[in-house]
PDB file of C-alpha atoms and ligand atoms in Angstrom:
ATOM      1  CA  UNK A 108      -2.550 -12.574 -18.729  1.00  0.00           C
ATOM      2  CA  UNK A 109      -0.486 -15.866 -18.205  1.00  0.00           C
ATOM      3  CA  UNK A 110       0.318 -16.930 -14.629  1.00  0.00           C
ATOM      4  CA  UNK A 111       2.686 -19.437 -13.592  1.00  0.00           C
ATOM      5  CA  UNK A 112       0.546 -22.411 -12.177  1.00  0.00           C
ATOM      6  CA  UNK A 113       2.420 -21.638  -8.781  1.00  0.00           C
ATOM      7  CA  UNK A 114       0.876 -18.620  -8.451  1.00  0.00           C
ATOM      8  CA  UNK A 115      -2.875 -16.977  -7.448  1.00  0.00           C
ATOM      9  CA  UNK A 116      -2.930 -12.790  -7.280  1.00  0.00           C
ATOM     10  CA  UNK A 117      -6.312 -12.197  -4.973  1.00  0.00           C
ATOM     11  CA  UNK A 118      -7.606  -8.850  -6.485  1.00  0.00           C
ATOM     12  CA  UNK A 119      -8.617  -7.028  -3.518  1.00  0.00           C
ATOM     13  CA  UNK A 120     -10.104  -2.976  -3.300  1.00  0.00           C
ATOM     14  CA  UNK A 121      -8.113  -0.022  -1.692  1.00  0.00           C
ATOM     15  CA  UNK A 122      -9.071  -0.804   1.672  1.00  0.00           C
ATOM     16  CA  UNK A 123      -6.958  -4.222   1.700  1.00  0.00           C
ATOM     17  CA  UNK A 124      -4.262  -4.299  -1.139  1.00  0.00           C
ATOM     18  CA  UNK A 125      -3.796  -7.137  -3.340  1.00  0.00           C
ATOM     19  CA  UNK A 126      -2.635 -10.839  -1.761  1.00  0.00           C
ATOM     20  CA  UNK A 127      -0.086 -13.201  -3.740  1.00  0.00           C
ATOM     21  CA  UNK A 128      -0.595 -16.617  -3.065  1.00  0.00           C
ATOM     22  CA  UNK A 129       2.539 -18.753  -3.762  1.00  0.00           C
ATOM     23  CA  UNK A 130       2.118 -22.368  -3.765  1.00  0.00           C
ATOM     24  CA  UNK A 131       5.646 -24.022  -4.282  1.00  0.00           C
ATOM     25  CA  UNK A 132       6.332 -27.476  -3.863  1.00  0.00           C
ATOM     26  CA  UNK A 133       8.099 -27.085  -0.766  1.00  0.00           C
ATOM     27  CA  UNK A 134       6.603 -23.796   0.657  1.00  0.00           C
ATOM     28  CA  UNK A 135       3.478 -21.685   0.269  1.00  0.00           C
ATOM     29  CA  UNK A 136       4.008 -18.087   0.602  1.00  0.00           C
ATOM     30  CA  UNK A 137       1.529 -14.834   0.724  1.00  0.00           C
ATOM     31  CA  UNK A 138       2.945 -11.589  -0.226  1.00  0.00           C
ATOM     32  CA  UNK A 139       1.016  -9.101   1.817  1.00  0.00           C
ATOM     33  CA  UNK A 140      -1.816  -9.630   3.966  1.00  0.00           C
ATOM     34  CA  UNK A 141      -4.840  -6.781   3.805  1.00  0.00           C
ATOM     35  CA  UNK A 142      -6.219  -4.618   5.819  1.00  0.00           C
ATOM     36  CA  UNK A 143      -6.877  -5.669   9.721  1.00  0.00           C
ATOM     37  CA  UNK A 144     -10.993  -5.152   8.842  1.00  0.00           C
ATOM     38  CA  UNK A 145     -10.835  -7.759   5.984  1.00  0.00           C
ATOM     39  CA  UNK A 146      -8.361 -10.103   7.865  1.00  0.00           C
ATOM     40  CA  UNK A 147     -11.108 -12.654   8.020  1.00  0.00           C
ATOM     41  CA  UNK A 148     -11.959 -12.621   4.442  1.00  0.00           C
ATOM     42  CA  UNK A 149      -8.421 -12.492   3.836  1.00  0.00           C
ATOM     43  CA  UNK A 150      -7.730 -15.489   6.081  1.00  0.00           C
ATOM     44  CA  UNK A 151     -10.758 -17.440   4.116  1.00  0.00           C
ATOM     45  CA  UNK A 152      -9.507 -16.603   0.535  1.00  0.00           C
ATOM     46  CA  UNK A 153      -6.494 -18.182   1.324  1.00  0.00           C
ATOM     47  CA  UNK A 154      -7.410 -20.810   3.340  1.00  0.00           C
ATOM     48  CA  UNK A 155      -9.899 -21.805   0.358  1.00  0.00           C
ATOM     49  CA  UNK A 156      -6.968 -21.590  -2.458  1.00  0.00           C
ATOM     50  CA  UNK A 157      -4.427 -23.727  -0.385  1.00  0.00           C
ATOM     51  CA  UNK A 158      -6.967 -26.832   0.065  1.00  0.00           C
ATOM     52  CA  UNK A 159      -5.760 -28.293   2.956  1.00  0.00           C
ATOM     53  CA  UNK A 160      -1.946 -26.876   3.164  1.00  0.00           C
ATOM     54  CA  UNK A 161      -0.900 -24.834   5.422  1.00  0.00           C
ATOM     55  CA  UNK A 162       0.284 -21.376   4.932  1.00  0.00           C
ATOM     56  CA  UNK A 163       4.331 -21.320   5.506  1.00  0.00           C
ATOM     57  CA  UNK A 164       5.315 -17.407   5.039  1.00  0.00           C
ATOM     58  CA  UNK A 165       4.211 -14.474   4.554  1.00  0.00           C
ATOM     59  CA  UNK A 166       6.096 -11.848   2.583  1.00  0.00           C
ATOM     60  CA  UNK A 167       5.053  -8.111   2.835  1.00  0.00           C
ATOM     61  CA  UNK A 168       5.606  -5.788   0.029  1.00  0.00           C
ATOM     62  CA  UNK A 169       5.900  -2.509   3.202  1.00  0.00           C
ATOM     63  CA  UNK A 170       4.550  -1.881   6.355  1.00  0.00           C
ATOM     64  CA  UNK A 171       1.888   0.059   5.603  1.00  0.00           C
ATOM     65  CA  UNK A 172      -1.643  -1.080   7.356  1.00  0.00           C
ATOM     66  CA  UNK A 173      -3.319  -2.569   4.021  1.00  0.00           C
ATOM     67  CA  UNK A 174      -0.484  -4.317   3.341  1.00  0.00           C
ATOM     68  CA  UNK A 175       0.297  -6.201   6.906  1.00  0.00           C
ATOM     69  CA  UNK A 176      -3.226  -5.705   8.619  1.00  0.00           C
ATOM     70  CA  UNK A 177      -3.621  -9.741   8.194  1.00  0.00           C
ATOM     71  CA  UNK A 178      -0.493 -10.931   9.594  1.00  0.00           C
ATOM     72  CA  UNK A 179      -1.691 -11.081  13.164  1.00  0.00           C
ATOM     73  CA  UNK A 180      -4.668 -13.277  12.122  1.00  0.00           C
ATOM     74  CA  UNK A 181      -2.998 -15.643   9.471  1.00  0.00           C
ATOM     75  CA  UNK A 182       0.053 -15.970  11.662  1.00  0.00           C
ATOM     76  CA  UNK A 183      -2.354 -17.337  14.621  1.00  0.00           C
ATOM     77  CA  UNK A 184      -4.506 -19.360  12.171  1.00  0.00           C
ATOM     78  CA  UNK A 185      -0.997 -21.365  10.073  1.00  0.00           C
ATOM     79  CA  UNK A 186       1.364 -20.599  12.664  1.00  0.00           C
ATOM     80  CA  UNK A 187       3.245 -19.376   9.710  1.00  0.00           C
ATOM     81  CA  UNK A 188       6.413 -17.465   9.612  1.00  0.00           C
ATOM     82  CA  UNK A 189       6.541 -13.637   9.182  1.00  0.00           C
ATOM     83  CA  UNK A 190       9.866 -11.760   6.482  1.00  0.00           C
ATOM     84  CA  UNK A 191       9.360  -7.685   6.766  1.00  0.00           C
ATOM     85  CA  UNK A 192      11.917  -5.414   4.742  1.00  0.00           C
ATOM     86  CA  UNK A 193      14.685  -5.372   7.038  1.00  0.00           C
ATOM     87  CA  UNK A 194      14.364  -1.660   8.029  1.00  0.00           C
ATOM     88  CA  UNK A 195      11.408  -1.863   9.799  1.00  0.00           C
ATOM     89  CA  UNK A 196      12.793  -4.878  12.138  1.00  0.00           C
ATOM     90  CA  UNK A 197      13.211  -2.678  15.025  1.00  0.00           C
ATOM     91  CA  UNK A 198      10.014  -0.633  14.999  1.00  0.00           C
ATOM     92  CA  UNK A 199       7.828  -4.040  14.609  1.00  0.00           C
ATOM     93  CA  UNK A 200       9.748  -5.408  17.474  1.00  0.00           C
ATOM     94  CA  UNK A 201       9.143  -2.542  19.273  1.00  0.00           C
ATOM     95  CA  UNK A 202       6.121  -2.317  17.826  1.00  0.00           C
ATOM     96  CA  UNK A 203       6.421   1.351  17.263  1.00  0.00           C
ATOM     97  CA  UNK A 204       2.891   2.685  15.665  1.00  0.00           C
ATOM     98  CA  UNK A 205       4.536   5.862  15.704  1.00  0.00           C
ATOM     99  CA  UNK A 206       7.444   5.098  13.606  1.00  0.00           C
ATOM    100  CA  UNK A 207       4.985   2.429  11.733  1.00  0.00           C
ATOM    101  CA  UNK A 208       2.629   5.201  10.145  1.00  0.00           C
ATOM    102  CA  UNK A 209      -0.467   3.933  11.889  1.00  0.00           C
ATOM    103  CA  UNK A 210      -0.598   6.491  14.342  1.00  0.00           C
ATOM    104  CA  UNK A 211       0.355   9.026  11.976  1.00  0.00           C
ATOM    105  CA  UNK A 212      -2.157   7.736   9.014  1.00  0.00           C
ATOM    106  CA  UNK A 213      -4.859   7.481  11.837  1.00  0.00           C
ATOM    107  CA  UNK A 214      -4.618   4.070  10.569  1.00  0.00           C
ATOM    108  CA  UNK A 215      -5.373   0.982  12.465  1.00  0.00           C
ATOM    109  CA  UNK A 216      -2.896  -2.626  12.117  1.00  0.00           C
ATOM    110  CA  UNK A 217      -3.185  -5.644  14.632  1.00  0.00           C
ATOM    111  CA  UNK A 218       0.219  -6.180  16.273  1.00  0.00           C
ATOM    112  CA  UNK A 219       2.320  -8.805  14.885  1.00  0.00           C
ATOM    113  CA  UNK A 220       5.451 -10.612  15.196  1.00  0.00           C
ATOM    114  CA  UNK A 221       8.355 -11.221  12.375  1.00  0.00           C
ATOM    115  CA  UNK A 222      10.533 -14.236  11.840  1.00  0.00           C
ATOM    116  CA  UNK A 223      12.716 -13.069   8.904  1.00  0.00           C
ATOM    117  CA  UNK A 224      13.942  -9.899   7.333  1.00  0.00           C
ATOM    118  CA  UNK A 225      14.133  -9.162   3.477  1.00  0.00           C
ATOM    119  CA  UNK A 226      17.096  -7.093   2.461  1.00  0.00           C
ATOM    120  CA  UNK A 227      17.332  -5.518  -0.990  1.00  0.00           C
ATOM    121  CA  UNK A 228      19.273  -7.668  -3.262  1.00  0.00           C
ATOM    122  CA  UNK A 229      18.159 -10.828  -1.832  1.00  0.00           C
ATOM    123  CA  UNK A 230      16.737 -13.506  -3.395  1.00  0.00           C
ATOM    124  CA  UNK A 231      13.747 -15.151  -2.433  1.00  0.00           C
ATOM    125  CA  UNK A 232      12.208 -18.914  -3.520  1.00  0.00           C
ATOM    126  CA  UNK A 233       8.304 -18.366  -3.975  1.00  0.00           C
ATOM    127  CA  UNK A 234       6.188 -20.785  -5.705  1.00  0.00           C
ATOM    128  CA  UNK A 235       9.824 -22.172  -7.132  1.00  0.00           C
ATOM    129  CA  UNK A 236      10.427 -19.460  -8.724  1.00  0.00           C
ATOM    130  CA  UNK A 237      13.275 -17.111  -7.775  1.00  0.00           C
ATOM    131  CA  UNK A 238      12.478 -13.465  -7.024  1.00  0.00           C
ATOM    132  CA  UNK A 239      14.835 -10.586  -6.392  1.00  0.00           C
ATOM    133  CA  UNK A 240      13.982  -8.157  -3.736  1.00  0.00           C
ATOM    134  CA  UNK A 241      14.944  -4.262  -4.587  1.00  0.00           C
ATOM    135  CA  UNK A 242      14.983  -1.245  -2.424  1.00  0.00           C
ATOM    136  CA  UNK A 243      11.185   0.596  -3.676  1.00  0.00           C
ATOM    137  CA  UNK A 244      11.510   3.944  -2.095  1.00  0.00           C
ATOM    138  CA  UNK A 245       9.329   7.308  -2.660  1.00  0.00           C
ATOM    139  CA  UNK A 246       5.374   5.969  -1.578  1.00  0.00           C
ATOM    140  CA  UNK A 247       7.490   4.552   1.609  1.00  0.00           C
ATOM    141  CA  UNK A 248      11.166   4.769   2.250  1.00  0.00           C
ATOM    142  CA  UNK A 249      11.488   1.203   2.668  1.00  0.00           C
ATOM    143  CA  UNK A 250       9.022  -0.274   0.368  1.00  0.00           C
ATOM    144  CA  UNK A 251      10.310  -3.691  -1.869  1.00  0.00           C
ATOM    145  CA  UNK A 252       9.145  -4.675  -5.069  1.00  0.00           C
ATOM    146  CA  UNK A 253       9.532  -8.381  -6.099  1.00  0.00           C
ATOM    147  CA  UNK A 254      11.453  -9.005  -9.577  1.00  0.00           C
ATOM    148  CA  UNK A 255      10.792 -12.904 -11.026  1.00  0.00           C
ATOM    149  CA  UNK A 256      13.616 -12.530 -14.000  1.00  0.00           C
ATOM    150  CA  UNK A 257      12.474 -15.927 -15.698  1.00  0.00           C
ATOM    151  CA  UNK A 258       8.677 -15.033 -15.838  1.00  0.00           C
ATOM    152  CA  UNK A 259       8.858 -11.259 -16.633  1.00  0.00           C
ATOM    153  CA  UNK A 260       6.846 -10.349 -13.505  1.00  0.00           C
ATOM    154  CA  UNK A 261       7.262  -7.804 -11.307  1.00  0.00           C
ATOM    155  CA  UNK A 262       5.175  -7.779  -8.098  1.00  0.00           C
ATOM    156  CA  UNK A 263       5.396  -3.500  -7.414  1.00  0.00           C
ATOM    157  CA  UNK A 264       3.631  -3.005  -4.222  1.00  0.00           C
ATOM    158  CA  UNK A 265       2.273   0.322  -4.593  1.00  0.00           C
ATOM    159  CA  UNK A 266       5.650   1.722  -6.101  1.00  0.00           C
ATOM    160  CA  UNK A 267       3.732   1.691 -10.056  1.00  0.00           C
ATOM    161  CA  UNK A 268       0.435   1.001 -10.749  1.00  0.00           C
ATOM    162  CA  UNK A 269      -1.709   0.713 -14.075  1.00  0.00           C
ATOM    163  CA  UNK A 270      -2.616   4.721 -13.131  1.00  0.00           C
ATOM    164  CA  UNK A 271      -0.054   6.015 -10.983  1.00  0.00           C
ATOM    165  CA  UNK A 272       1.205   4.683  -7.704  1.00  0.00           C
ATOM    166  CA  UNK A 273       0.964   5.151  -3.882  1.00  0.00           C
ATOM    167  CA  UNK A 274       0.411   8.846  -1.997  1.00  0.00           C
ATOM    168  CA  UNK A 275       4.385  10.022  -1.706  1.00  0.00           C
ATOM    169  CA  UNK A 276       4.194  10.183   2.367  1.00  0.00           C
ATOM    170  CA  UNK A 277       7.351  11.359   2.801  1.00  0.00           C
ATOM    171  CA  UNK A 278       7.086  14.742   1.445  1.00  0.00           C
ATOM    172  CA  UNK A 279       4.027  15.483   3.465  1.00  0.00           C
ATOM    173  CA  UNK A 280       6.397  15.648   6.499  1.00  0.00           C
ATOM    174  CA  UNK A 281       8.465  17.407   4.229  1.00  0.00           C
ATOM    175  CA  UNK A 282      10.839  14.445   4.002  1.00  0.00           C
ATOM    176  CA  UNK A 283      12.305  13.911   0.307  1.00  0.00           C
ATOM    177  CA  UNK A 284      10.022  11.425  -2.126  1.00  0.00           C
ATOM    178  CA  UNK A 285       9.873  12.999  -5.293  1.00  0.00           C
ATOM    179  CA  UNK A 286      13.620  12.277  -6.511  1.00  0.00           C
ATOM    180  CA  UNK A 287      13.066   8.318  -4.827  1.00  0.00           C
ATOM    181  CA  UNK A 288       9.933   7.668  -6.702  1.00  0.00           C
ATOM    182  CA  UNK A 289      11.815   8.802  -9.639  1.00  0.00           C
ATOM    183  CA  UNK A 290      14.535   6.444  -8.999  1.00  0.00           C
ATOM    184  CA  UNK A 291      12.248   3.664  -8.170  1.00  0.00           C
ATOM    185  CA  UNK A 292      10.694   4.335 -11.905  1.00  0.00           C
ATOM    186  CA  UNK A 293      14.080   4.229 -13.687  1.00  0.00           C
ATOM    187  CA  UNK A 294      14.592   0.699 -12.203  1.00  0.00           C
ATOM    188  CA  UNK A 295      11.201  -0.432 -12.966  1.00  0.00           C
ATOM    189  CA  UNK A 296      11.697   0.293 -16.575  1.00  0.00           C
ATOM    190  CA  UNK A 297      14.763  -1.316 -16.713  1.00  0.00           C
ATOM    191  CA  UNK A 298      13.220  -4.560 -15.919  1.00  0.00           C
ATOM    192  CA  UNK A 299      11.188  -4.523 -19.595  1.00  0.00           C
ATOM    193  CA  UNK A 300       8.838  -6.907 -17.344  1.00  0.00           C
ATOM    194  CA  UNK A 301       5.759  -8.453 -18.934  1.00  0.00           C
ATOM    195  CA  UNK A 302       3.217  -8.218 -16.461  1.00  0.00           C
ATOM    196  CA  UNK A 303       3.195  -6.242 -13.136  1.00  0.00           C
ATOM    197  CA  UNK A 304       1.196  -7.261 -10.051  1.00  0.00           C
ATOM    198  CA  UNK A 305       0.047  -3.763  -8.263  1.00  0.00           C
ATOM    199  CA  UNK A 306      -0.550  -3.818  -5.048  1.00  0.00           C
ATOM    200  CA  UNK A 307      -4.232  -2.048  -5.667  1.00  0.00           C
ATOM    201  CA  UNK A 308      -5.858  -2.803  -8.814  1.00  0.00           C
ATOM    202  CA  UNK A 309      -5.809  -5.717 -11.906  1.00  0.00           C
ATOM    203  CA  UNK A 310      -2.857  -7.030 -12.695  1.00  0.00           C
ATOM    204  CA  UNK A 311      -1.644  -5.313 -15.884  1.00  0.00           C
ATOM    205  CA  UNK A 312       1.166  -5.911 -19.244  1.00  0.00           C
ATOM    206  CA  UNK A 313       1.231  -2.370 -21.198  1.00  0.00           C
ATOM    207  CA  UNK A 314       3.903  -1.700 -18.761  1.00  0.00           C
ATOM    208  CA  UNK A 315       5.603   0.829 -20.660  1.00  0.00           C
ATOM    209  CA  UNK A 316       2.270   3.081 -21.289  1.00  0.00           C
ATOM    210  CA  UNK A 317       1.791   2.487 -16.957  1.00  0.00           C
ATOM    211  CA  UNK A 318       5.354   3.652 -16.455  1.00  0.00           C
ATOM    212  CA  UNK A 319       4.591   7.062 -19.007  1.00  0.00           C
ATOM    213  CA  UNK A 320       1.562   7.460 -17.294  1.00  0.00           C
ATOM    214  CA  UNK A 321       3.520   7.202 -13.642  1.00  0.00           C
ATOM    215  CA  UNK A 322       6.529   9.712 -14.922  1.00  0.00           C
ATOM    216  CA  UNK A 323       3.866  12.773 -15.573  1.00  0.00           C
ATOM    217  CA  UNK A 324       1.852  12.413 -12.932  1.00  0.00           C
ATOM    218  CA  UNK A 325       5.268  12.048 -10.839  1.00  0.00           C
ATOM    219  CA  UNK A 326       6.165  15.522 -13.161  1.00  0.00           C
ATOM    220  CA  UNK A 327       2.793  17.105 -12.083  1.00  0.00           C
ATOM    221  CA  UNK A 328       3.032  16.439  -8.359  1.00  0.00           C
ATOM    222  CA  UNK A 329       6.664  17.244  -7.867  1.00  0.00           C
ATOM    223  CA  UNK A 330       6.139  20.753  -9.769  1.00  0.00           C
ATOM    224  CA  UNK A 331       3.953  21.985  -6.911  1.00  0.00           C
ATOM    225  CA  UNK A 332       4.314  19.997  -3.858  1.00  0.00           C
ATOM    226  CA  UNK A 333       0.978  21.365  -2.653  1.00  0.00           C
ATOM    227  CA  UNK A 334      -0.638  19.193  -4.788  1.00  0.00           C
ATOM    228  CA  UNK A 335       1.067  15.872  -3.580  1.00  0.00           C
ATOM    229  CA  UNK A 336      -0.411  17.451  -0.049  1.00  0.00           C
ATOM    230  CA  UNK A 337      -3.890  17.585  -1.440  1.00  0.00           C
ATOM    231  CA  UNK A 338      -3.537  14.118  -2.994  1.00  0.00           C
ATOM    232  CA  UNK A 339      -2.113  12.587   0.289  1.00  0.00           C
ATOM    233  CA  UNK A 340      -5.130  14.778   2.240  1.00  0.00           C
ATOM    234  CA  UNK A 341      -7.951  12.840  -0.475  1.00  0.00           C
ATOM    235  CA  UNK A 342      -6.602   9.710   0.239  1.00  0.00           C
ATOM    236  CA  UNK A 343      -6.138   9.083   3.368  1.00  0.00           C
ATOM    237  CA  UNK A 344      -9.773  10.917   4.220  1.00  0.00           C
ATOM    238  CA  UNK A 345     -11.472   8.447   1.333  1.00  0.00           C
ATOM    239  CA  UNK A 346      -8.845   5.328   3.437  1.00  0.00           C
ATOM    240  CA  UNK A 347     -10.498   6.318   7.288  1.00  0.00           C
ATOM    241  CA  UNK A 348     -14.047   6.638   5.163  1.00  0.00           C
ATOM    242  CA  UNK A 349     -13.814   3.278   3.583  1.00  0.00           C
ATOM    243  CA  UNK A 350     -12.571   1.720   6.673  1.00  0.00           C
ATOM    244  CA  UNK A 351     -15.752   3.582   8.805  1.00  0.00           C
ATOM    245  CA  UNK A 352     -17.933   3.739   5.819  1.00  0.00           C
ATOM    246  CA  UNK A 353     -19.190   6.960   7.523  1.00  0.00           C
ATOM    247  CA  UNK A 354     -17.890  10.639   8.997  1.00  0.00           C
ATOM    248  CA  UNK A 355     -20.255  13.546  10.685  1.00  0.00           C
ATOM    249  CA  UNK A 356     -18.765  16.442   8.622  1.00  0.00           C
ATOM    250  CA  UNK A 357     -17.788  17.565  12.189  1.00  0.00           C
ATOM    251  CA  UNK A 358     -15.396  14.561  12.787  1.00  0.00           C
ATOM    252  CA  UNK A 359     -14.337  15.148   9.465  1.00  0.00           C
ATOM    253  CA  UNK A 360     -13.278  18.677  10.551  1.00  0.00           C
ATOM    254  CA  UNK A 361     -11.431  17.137  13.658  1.00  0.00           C
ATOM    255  CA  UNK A 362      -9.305  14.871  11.768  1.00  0.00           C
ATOM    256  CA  UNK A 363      -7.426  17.792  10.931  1.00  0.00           C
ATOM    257  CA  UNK A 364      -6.542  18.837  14.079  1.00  0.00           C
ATOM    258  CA  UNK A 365      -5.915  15.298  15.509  1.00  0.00           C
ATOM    259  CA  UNK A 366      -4.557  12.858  12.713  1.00  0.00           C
ATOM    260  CA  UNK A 367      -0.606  13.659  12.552  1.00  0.00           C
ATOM    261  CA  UNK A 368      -0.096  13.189   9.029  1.00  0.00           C
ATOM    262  CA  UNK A 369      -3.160  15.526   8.167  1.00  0.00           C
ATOM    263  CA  UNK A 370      -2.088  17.709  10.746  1.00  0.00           C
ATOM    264  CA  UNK A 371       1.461  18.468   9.536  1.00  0.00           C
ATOM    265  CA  UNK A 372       0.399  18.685   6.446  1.00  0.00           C
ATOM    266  CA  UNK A 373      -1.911  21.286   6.920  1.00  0.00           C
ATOM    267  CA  UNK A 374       0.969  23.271   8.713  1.00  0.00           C
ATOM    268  CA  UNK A 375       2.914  22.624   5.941  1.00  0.00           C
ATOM    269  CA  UNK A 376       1.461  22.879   2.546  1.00  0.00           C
ATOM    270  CA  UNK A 377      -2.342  23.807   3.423  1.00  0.00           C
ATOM    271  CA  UNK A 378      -2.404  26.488   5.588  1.00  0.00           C
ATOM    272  CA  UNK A 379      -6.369  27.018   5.769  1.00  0.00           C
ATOM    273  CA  UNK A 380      -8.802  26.834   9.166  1.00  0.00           C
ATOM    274  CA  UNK A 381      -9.327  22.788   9.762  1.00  0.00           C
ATOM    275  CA  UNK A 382     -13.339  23.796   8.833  1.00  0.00           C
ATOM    276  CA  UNK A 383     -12.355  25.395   5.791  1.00  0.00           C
ATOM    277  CA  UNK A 384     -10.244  22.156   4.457  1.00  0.00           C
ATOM    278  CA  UNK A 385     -12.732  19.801   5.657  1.00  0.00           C
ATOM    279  CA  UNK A 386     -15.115  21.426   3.292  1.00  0.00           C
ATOM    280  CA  UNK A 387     -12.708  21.672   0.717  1.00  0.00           C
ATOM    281  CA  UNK A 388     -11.708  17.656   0.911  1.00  0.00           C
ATOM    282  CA  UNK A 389     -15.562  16.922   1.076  1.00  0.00           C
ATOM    283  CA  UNK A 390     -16.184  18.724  -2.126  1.00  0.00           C
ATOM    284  CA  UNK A 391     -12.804  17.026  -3.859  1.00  0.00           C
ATOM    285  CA  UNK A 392     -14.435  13.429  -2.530  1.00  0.00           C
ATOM    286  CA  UNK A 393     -17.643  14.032  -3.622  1.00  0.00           C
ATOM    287  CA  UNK A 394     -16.675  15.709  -7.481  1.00  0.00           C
ATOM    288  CA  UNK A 395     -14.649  12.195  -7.808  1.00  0.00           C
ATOM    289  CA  UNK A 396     -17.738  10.177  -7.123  1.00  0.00           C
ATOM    290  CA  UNK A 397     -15.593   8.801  -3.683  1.00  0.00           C
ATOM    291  CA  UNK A 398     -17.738   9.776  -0.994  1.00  0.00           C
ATOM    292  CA  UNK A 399     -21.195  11.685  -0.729  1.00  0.00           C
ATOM    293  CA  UNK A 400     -23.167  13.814   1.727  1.00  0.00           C
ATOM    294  CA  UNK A 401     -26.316  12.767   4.041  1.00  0.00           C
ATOM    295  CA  UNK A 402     -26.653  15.154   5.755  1.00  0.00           C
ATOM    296  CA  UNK A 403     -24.418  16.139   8.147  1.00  0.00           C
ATOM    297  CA  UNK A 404     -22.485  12.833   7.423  1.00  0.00           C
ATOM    298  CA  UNK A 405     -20.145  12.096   5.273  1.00  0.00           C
ATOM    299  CA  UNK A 406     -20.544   8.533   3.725  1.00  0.00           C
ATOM    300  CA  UNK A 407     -18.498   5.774   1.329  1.00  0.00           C
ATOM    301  CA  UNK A 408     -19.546   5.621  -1.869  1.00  0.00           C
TER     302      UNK A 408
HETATM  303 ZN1   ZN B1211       1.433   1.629   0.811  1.00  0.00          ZN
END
C-alpha cells in the first residue's frame, strides 16, 4: 500500500473510526476525529505526527459520534477550523442531538462548533492534493466520501468497507436506505480507485472483490429488512458495550425500552418482549465472540 508522503491514515477500532492526517504545505487537515472517549488519544496521535505544527482543519466524513467525537477537544487544543457536510449545518448549530443521532443511538458526542460546510461536488485541497467531495447516502443520508482522482484513493467513510459497510440507519426508522446504499455502490465502482481508506478497518486495494462483497450483503439485507434491524440492534448494543466495556443483563433489557433507535426498531421489525430480545442480542454477541457473560453482566470482549 503506497501513500502519498502528505498523508498518515491512523488505524483506529470501532469505537473511534479511522483519522486522516493531511499534512500539506500550506495546511494540515484531519478527516474525522474519533470517538469523544478516545479524544485524548486521538488528540496525542496527532499532535505526535504533526511535530510541532498546528492542526488547521478538520474534515468529517458524517456526523455520526465516532466520526466527530474529537472535534470539541482538537478544536480547543489547535484552535483549528471545523467543515461538516453542509446538511447538518443547522442541527450542529443548533446543536440538535436529536436530529444528530446521539440521542437516538444512545450515543454520546462533545458539542462542537463548525467553521465551513462541504457540499457534494466540491473540491477540497488536502495534503496538496485535490479531493472531490460526493453525496454518500444509505449508512447516513448525508454521509461524504472523499475522491483524490490523481492518486486513485478514495477515503469512503463507512459507505464501503473491506467487509461490508456501516448499519443502514435509515431503514430502522423505516426511512429508505437500501436503494441509497445501492447508489452510493454504483458510484464507488465507477471510480476504479486503487486503494480505499474505510472509515473502520485497514486500508485496503482489491476494491473490486470489497465492492462484490458489499453488493450481496446489500442483496441479503434488503431481501428481508428484519435482518438489517437485527444487524443495526448487534451493533449498536456491541457500540454502548465497547464504549462501557460492561452491561447488567438487566440494563441490557432496558435499553430497549429507552434507547430510540432500539426502541423503534423493536416496534417496527422486532416485535418481541424487551427481555426476550435482550436475550436474543446477548446470545447473537456472544456466538460472534463480541461480548461474553459474567454473570449477570454483560462484558466487552
Ligand atoms: Zn457512521
Amino acid at each position: 500500500m503506497r501513500l502519498p508522503a502528505s498523508m498518515r491514515v491512523f488505524e483506529r477500532g470501532w469505537l473511534s473510526a479511522n483519522n486522516i492526517l493531511f499534512i500539506g504545505r500550506d495546511q494540515t487537515t484531519l478527516v474525522d476525529s474519533g470517538y469523544v472517549t478516545h479524544a485524548p488519544q486521538t488528540l496525542a496521535l496527532v499532535r505526535h505526527a504533526l511535530g510541532g505544527l498546528a492542526l488547521d482543519r478538520i474534515v468529517n466524513t458524517h456526523l455520526h459520534s465516532d466520526h466527530c467525537g474529537g472535534n470539541a477537544m482538537l478544536k480547543e487544543s489547535f484552535g483549528c477550523r471545523i467543515a461538516i457536510p453542509v446538511a447538518e449545518a443547522d442541527k450542529v448549530r443548533a446543536w440538535d442531538e436529536e436530529a444528530l443521532s446521539y440521542r437516538a443511538t444512545g450515543q454520546q458526542c462533545a458539542r462542537f462548533t463548525f467553521d465551513e460546510t462541504v457540499s457534494a461536488g466540491e473540491v477540497l485541497a488536502m495534503g496538496d492534493l485535490s479531493w472531490q467531495a460526493l453525496g454518500a447516502p444509505g449508512h447516513d443520508p448525508h454521509a461524504l466520501l472523499f475522491w483524490c482522482e490523481e492518486e486513485g484513493i478514495l477515503i469512503s467513510g463507512d459507505a464501503l468497507w473491506q467487509n461490508g459497510f456501516g448499519v443502514i440507519f435509515p431503514e430502522l426508522a423505516g426511512e429508505p436506505g437500501f436503494e441509497e446504499v445501492r447508489a452510493t455502490l454504483d458510484l464507488i465502482a465507477t471510480f476504479r480507485a486503487r486503494l480505499v481508506i474505510p472509515g473502520h478497518g485497514a486500508p485496503f486495494t482489491d476494491v473490486e472483490a470489497a465492492l462484490q462483497r458489499a453488493y450481496g450483503r446489500l442483496d441479503y439485507l434488503a431481501a428481508d429488512p428484519v435482518r438489517n434491524a437485527e444487524n443495526g440492534v448487534k451493533v449498536l448494543l456491541k457500540f454502548l458495550l465497547l464504549a462501557r466495556r460492561d452491561i447488567p443483563l438487566a440494563e441490557v433489557e432496558a435499553l430497549f425500552e429507552t434507547v430510540p433507535l432500539l426502541v423503534l426498531a423493536r416496534a417496527r421489525f422486532l416485535p418481541r418482549p424487551p427481555a426476550e430480545l435482550a436475550r436474543w442480542a446477548v446470545r447473537a454477541l456472544e456466538k460472534a465472540g463480541a461480548a461474553r457473560l459474567h454473570g449477570d453482566v454483560l462484558v466487552d470482549a
